[in-house]
PDB file of C-alpha atoms in Angstrom:
ATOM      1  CA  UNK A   7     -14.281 -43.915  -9.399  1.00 50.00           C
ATOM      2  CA  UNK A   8     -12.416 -43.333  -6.346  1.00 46.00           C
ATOM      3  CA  UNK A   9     -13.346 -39.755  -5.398  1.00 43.00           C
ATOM      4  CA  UNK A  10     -17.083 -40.107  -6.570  1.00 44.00           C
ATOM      5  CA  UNK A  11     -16.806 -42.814  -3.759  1.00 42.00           C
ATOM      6  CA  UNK A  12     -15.481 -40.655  -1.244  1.00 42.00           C
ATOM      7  CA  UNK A  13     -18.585 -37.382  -2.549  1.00 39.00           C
ATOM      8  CA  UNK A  14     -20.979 -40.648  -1.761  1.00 38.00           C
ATOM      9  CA  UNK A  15     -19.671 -41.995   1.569  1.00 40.00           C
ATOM     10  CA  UNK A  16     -19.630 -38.474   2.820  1.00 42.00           C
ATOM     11  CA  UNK A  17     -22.615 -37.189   1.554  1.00 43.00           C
ATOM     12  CA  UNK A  18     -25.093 -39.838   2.041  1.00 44.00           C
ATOM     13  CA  UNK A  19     -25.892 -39.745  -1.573  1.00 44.00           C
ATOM     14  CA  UNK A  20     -24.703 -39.229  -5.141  1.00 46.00           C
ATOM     15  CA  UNK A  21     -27.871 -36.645  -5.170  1.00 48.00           C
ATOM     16  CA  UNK A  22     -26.702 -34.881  -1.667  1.00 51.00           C
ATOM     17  CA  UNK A  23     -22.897 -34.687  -2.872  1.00 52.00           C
ATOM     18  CA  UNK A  24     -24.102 -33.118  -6.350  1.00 54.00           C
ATOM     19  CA  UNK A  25     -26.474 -30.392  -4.495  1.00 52.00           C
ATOM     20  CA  UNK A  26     -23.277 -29.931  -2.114  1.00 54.00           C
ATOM     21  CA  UNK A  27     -21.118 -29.509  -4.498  1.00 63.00           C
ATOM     22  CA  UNK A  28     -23.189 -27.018  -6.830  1.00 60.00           C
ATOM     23  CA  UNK A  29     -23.684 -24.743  -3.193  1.00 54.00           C
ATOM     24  CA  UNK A  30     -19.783 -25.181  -2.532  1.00 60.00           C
ATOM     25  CA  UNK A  31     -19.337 -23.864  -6.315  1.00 59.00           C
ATOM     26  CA  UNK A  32     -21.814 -21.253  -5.814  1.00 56.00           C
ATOM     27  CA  UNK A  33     -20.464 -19.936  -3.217  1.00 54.00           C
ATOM     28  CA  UNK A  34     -16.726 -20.007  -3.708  1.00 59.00           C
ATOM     29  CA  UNK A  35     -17.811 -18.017  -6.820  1.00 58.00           C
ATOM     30  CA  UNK A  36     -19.317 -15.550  -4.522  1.00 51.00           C
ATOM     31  CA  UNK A  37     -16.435 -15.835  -2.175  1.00 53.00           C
ATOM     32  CA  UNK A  38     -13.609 -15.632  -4.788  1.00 54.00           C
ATOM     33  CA  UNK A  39     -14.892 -12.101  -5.303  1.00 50.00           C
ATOM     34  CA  UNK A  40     -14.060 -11.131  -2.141  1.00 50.00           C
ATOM     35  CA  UNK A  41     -10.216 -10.154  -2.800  1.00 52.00           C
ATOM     36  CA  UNK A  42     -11.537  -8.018  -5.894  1.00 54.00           C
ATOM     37  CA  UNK A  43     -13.038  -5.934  -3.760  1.00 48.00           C
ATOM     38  CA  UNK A  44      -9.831  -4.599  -2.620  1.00 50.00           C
ATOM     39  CA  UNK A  45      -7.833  -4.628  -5.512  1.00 51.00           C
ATOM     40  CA  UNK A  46     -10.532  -2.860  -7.585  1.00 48.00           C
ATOM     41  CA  UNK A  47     -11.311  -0.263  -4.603  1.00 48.00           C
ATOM     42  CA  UNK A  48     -14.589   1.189  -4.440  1.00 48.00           C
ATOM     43  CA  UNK A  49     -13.761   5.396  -4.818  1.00 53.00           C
ATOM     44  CA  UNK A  50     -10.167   5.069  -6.229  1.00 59.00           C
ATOM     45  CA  UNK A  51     -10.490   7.335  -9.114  1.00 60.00           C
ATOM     46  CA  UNK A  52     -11.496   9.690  -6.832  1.00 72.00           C
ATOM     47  CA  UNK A  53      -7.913   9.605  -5.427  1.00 79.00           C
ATOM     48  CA  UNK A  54      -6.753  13.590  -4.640  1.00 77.00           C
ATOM     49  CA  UNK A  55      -3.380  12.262  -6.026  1.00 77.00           C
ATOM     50  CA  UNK A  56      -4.785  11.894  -9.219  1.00 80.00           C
ATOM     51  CA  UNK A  57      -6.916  14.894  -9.315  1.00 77.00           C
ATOM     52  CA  UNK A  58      -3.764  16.784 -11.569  1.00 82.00           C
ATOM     53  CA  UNK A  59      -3.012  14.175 -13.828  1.00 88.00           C
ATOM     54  CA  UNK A  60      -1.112  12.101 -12.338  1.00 89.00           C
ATOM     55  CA  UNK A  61      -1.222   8.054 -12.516  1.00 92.00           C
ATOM     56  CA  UNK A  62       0.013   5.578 -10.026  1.00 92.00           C
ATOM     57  CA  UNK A  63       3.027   3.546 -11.062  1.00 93.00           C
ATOM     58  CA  UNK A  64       3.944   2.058  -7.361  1.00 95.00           C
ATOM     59  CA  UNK A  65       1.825   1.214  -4.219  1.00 93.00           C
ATOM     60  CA  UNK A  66       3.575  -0.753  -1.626  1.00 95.00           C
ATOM     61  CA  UNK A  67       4.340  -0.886   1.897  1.00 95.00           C
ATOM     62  CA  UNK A  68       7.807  -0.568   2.851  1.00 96.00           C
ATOM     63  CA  UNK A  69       9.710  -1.004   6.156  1.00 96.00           C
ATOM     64  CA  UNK A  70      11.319   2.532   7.638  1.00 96.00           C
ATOM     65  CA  UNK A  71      13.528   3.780  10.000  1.00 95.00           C
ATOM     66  CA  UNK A  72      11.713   6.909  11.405  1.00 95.00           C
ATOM     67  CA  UNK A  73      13.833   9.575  12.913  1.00 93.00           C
ATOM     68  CA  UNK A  74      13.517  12.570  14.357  1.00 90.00           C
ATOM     69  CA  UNK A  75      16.223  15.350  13.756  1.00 83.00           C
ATOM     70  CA  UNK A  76      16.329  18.530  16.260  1.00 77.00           C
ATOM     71  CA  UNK A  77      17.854  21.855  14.187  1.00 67.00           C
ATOM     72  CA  UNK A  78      20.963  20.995  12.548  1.00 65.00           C
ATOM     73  CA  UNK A  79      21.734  17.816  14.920  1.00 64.00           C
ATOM     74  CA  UNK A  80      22.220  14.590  13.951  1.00 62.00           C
ATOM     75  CA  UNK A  81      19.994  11.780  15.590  1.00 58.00           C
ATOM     76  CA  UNK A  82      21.667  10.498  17.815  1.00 54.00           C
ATOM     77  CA  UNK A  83      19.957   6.762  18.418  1.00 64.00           C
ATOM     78  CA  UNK A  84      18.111   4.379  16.092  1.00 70.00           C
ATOM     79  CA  UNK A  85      14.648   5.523  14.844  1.00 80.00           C
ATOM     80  CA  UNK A  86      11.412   3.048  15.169  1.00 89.00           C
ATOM     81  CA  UNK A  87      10.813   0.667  12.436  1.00 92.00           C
ATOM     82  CA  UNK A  88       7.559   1.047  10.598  1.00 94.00           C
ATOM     83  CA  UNK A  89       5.884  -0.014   7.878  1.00 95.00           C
ATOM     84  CA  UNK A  90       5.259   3.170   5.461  1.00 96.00           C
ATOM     85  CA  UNK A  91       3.231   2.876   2.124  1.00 95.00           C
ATOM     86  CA  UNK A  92       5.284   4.820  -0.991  1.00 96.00           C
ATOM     87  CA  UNK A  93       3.005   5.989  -3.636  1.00 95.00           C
ATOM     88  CA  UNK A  94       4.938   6.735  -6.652  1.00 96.00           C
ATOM     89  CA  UNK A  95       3.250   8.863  -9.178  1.00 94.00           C
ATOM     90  CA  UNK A  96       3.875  10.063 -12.850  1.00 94.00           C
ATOM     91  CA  UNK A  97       2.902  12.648 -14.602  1.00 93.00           C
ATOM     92  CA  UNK A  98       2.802  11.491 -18.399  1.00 91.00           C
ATOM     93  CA  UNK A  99       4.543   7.958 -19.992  1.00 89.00           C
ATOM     94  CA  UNK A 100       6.319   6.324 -16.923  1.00 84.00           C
ATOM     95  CA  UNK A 101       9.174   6.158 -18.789  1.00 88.00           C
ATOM     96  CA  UNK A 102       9.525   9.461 -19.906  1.00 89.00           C
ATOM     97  CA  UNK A 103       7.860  11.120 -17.357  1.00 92.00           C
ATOM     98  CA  UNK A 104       7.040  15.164 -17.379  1.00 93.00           C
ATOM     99  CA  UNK A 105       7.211  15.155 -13.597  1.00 95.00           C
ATOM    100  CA  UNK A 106       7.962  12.640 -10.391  1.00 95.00           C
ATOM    101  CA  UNK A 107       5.749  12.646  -7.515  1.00 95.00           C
ATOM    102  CA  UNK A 108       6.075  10.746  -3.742  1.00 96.00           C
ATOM    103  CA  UNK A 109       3.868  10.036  -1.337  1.00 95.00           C
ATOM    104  CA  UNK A 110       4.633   8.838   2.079  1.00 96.00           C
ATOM    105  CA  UNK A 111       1.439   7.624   4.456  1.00 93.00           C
ATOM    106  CA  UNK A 112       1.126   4.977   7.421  1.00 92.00           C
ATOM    107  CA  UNK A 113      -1.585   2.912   8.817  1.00 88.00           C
ATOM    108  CA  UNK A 114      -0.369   3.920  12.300  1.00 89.00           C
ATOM    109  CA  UNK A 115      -0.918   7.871  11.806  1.00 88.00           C
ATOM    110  CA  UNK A 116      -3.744   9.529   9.539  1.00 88.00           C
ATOM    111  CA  UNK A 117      -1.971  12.815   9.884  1.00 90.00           C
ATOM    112  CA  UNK A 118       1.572  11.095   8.460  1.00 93.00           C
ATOM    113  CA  UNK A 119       1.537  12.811   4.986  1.00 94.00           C
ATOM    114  CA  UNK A 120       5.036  13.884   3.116  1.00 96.00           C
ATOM    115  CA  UNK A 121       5.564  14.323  -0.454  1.00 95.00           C
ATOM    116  CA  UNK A 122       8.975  14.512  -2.669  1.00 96.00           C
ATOM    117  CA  UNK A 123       7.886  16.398  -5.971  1.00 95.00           C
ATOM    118  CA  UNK A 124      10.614  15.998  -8.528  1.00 95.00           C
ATOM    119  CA  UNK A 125      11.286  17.245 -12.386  1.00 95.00           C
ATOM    120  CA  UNK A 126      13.793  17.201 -14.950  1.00 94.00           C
ATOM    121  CA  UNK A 127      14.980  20.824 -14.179  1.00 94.00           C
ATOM    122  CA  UNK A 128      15.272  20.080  -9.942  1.00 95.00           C
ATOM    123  CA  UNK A 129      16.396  16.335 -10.990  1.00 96.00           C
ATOM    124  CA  UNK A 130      19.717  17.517 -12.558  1.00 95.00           C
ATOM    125  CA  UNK A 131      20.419  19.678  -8.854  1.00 95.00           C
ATOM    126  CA  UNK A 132      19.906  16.164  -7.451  1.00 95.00           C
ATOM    127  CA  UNK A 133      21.988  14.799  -9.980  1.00 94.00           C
ATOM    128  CA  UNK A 134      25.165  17.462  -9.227  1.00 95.00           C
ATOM    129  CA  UNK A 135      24.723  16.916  -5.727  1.00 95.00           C
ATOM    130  CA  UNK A 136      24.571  13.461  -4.872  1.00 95.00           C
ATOM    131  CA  UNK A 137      27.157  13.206  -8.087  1.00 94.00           C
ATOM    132  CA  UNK A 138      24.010  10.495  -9.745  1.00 94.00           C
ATOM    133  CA  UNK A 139      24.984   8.160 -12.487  1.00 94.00           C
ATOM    134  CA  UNK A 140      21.627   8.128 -14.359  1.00 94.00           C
ATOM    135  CA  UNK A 141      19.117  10.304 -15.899  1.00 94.00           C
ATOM    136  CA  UNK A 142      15.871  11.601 -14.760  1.00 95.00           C
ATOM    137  CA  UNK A 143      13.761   8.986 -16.859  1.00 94.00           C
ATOM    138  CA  UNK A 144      15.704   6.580 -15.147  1.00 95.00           C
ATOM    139  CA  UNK A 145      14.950   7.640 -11.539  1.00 96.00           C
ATOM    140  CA  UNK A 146      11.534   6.576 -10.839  1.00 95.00           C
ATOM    141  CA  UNK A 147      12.422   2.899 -11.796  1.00 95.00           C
ATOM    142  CA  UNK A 148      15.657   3.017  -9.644  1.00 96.00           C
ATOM    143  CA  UNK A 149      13.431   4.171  -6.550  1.00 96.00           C
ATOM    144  CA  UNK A 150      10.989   1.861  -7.233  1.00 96.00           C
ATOM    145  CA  UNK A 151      14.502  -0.919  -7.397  1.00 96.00           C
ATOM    146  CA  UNK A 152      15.649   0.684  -4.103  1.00 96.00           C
ATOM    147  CA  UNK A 153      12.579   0.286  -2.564  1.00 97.00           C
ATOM    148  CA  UNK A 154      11.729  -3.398  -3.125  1.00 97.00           C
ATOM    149  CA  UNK A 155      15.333  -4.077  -1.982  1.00 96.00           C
ATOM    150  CA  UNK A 156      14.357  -2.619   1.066  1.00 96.00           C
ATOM    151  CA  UNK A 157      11.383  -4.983   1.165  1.00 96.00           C
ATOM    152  CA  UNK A 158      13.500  -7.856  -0.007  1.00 95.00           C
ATOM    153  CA  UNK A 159      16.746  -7.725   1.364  1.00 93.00           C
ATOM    154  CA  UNK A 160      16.208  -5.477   4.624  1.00 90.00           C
ATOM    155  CA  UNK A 161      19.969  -6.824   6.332  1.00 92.00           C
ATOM    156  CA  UNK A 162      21.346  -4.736   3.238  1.00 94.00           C
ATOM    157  CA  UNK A 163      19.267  -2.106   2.173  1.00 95.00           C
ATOM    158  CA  UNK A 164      17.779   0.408   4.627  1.00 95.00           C
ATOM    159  CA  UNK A 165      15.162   3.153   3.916  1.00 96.00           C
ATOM    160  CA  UNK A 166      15.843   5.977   6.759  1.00 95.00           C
ATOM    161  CA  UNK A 167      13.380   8.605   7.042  1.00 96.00           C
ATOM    162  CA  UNK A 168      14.431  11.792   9.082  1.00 94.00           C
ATOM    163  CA  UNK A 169      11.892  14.435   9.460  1.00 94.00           C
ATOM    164  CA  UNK A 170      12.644  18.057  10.762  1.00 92.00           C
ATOM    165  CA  UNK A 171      10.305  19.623  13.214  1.00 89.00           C
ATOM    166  CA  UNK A 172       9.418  22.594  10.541  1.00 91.00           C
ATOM    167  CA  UNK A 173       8.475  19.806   8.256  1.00 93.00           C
ATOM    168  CA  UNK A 174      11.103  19.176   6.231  1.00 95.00           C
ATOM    169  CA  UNK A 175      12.175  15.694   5.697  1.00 95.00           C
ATOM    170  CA  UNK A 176      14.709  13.103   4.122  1.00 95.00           C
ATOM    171  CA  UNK A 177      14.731   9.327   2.928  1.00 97.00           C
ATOM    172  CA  UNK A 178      18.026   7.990   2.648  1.00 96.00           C
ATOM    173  CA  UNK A 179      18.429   4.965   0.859  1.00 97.00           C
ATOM    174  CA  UNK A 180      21.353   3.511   2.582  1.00 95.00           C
ATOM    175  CA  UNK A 181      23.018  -0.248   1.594  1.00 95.00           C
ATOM    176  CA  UNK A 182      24.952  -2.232   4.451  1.00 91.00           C
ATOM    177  CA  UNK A 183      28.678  -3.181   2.923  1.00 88.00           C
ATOM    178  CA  UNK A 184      29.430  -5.114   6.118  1.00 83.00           C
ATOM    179  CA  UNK A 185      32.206  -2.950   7.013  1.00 87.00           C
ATOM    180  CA  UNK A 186      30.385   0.077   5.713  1.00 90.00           C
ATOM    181  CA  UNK A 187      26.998   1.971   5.584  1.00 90.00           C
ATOM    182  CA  UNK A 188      26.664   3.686   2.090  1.00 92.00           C
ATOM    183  CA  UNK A 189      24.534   6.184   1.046  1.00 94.00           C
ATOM    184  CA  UNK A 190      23.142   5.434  -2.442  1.00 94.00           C
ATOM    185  CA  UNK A 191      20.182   8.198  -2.623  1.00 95.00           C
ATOM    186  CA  UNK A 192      18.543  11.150  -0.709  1.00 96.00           C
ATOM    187  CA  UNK A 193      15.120  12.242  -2.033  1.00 96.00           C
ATOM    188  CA  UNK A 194      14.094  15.561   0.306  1.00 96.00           C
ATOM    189  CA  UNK A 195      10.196  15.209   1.094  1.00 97.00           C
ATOM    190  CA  UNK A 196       7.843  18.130   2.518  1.00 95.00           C
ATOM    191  CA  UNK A 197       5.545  17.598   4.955  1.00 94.00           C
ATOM    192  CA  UNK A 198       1.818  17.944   3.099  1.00 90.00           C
ATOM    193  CA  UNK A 199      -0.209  20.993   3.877  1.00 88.00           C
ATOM    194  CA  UNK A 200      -3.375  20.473   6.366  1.00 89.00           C
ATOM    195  CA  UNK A 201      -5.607  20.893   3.633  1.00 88.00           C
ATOM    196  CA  UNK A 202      -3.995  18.126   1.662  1.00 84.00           C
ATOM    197  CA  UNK A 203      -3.846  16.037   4.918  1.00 84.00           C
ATOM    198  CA  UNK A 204      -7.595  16.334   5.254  1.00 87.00           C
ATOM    199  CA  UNK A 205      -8.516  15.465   1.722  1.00 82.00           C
ATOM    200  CA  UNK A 206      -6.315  12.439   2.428  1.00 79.00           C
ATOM    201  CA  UNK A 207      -8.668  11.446   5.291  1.00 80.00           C
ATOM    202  CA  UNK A 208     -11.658  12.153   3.754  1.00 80.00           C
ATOM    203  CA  UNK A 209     -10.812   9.756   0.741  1.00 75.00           C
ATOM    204  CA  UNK A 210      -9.281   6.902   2.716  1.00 76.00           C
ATOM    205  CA  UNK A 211     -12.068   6.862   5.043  1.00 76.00           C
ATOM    206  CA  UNK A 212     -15.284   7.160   2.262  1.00 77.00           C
ATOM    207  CA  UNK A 213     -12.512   4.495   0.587  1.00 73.00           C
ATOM    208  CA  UNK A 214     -12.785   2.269   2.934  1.00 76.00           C
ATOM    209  CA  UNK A 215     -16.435   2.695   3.813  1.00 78.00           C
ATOM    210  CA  UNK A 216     -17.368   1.945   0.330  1.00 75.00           C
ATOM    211  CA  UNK A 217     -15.515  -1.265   0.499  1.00 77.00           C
ATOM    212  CA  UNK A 218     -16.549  -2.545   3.576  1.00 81.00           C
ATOM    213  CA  UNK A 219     -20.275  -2.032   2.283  1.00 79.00           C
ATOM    214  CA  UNK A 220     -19.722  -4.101  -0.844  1.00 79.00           C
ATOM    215  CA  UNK A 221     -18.269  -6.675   1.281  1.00 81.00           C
ATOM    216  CA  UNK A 222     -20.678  -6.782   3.822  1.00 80.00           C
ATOM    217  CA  UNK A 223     -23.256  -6.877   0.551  1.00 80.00           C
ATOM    218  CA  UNK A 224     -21.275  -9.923  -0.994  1.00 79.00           C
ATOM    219  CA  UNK A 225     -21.923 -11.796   2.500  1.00 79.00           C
ATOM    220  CA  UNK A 226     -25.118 -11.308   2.839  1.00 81.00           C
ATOM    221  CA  UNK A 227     -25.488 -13.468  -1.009  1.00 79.00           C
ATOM    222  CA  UNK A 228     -23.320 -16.194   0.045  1.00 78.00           C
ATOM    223  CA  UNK A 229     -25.514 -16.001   3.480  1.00 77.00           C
ATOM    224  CA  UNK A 230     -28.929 -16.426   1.305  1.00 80.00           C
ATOM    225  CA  UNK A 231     -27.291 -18.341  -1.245  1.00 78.00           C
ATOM    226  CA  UNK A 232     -26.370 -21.198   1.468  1.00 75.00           C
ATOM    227  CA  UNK A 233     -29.454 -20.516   3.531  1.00 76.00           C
ATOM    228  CA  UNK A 234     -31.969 -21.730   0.537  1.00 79.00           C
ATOM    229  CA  UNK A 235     -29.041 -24.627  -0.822  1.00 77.00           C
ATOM    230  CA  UNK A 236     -28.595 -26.249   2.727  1.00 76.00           C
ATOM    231  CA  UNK A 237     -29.831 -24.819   5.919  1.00 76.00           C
ATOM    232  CA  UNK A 238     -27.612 -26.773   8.297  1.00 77.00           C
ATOM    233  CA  UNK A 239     -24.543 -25.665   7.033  1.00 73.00           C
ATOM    234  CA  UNK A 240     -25.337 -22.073   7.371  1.00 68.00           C
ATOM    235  CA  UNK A 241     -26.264 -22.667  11.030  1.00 77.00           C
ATOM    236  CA  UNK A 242     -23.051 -24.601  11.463  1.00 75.00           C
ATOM    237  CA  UNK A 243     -21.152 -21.586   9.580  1.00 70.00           C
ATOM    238  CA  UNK A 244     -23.272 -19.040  12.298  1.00 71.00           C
ATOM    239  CA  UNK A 245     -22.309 -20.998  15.395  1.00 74.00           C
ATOM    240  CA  UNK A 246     -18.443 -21.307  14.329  1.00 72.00           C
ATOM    241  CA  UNK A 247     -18.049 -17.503  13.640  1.00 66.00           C
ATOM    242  CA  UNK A 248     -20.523 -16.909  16.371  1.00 63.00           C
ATOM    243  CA  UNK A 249     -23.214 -15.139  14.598  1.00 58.00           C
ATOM    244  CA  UNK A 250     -26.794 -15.254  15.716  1.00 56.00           C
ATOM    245  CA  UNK A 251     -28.920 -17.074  12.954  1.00 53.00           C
ATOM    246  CA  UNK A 252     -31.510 -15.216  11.441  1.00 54.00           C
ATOM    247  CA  UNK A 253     -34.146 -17.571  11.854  1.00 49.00           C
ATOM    248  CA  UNK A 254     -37.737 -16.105  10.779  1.00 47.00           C
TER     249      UNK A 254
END
């Protein structure tokens, strides 16, 4: 047929385009692996956030406003736009949850580390304040909703963070009405203790480490695995990435 035409004009041979195409096969098996490696994770249950019970229900990046608010003042100029990963934890069923826990980290700063801890009883002062419309099993799936408008829709929906110099801190959710900026939810935050800041560290570094071995692991098969299938492509492979080849 037409493409078994095309494996043999390429390959020299119906032979050479079979053991090609077993070694492509081969290694796009080992290859496919690769993005595993990170959504697995190589220490995640050894998470600190998890060390009381807890379970993860959200883990995304989302674009904030970071400002910084001097005593009683109000900031005066736009804060910098960053990208801040929002961990939302529960403790029990998600969707009757016992308690509500936040945590706020960036790429950009180890030492970035706030938390918003949350119940039924402290919900309902939340709830008389802010006058809220829904109940606390409701409010980890309408931060989760504000948050991925944030992501989504960022010309309407804005995530402000304003942190305190003693470490206190606040995410406003606000919406853009055109004509109008409305606030639609505060959540207050804390800024983590040093000993919870260095556990963090600890975990995200061995974290990483571990995954960075496995991956360095899964390269060396493919390396081998093409190395004994067909030499010349592995030196071709070496010379575009410009690796040395290990030749013995």
């Amino acid at each position: 047929n037409g493409s078994g035409a095309g494996l043999r004009a390429s390959g020299g041979s119906t032979g050479n385009a079979g053991g090609l195409d077993e070694t492509q096969r081969s290694v796009q098996s080992l290859a496919g692996s690769f993005a595993d490696i990170f959504e697995l994770g190589g220490v995640d249950d050894l998470d600190p956030s998890l060390a009381d019970g807890h379970h993860v229900v959200y883990d995304r990046e989302v674009p904030f406003e970071l400002r910084v608010q001097d005593g009683d003042s109000v900031p005066s100029e736009p804060g910098t736009l960053e990208a801040i990963r929002c961990k939302i934890l529960a403790l029990g069923d998600e969707h009757a949850p016992q308690h509500c826990r936040i945590e706020l980290t960036s790429e950009h700063d180890l030492f970035f580390h706030y938390t918003h801890s949350v119940d039924e009883a402290s919900f309902r002062q939340m709830q008389e304040q802010q006058k809220l419309m829904i109940d606390f099993p409701d409010y980890m799936s309408v931060v989760i909703k504000m948050l991925n408008k944030c992501i989504k829709e960022t010309h309407s929906y804005v995530a402000v963070f304003v942190m305190e110099r003693d470490g206190n801190a606040r995410l406003d959710f606000i919406q853009n009405m055109e004509y109008k900026f409305v606030e639609l939810l505060a959540c207050d935050f804390l800024a983590s203790t040093e000993e919870v800041v260095r556990n963090q560290i600890a975990f995200r570094y061995n974290n990483l480490k571990s995954k960075v071995n496995t991956m360095q692991s899964r390269l060396q098969e493919i390396s081998s695995l093409v190395k004994a299938k067909n030499p010349s492509l592995l030196l071709q492979l070496q010379k575009s990435t410009g690796r040395p080849s290990n030749r013995r």
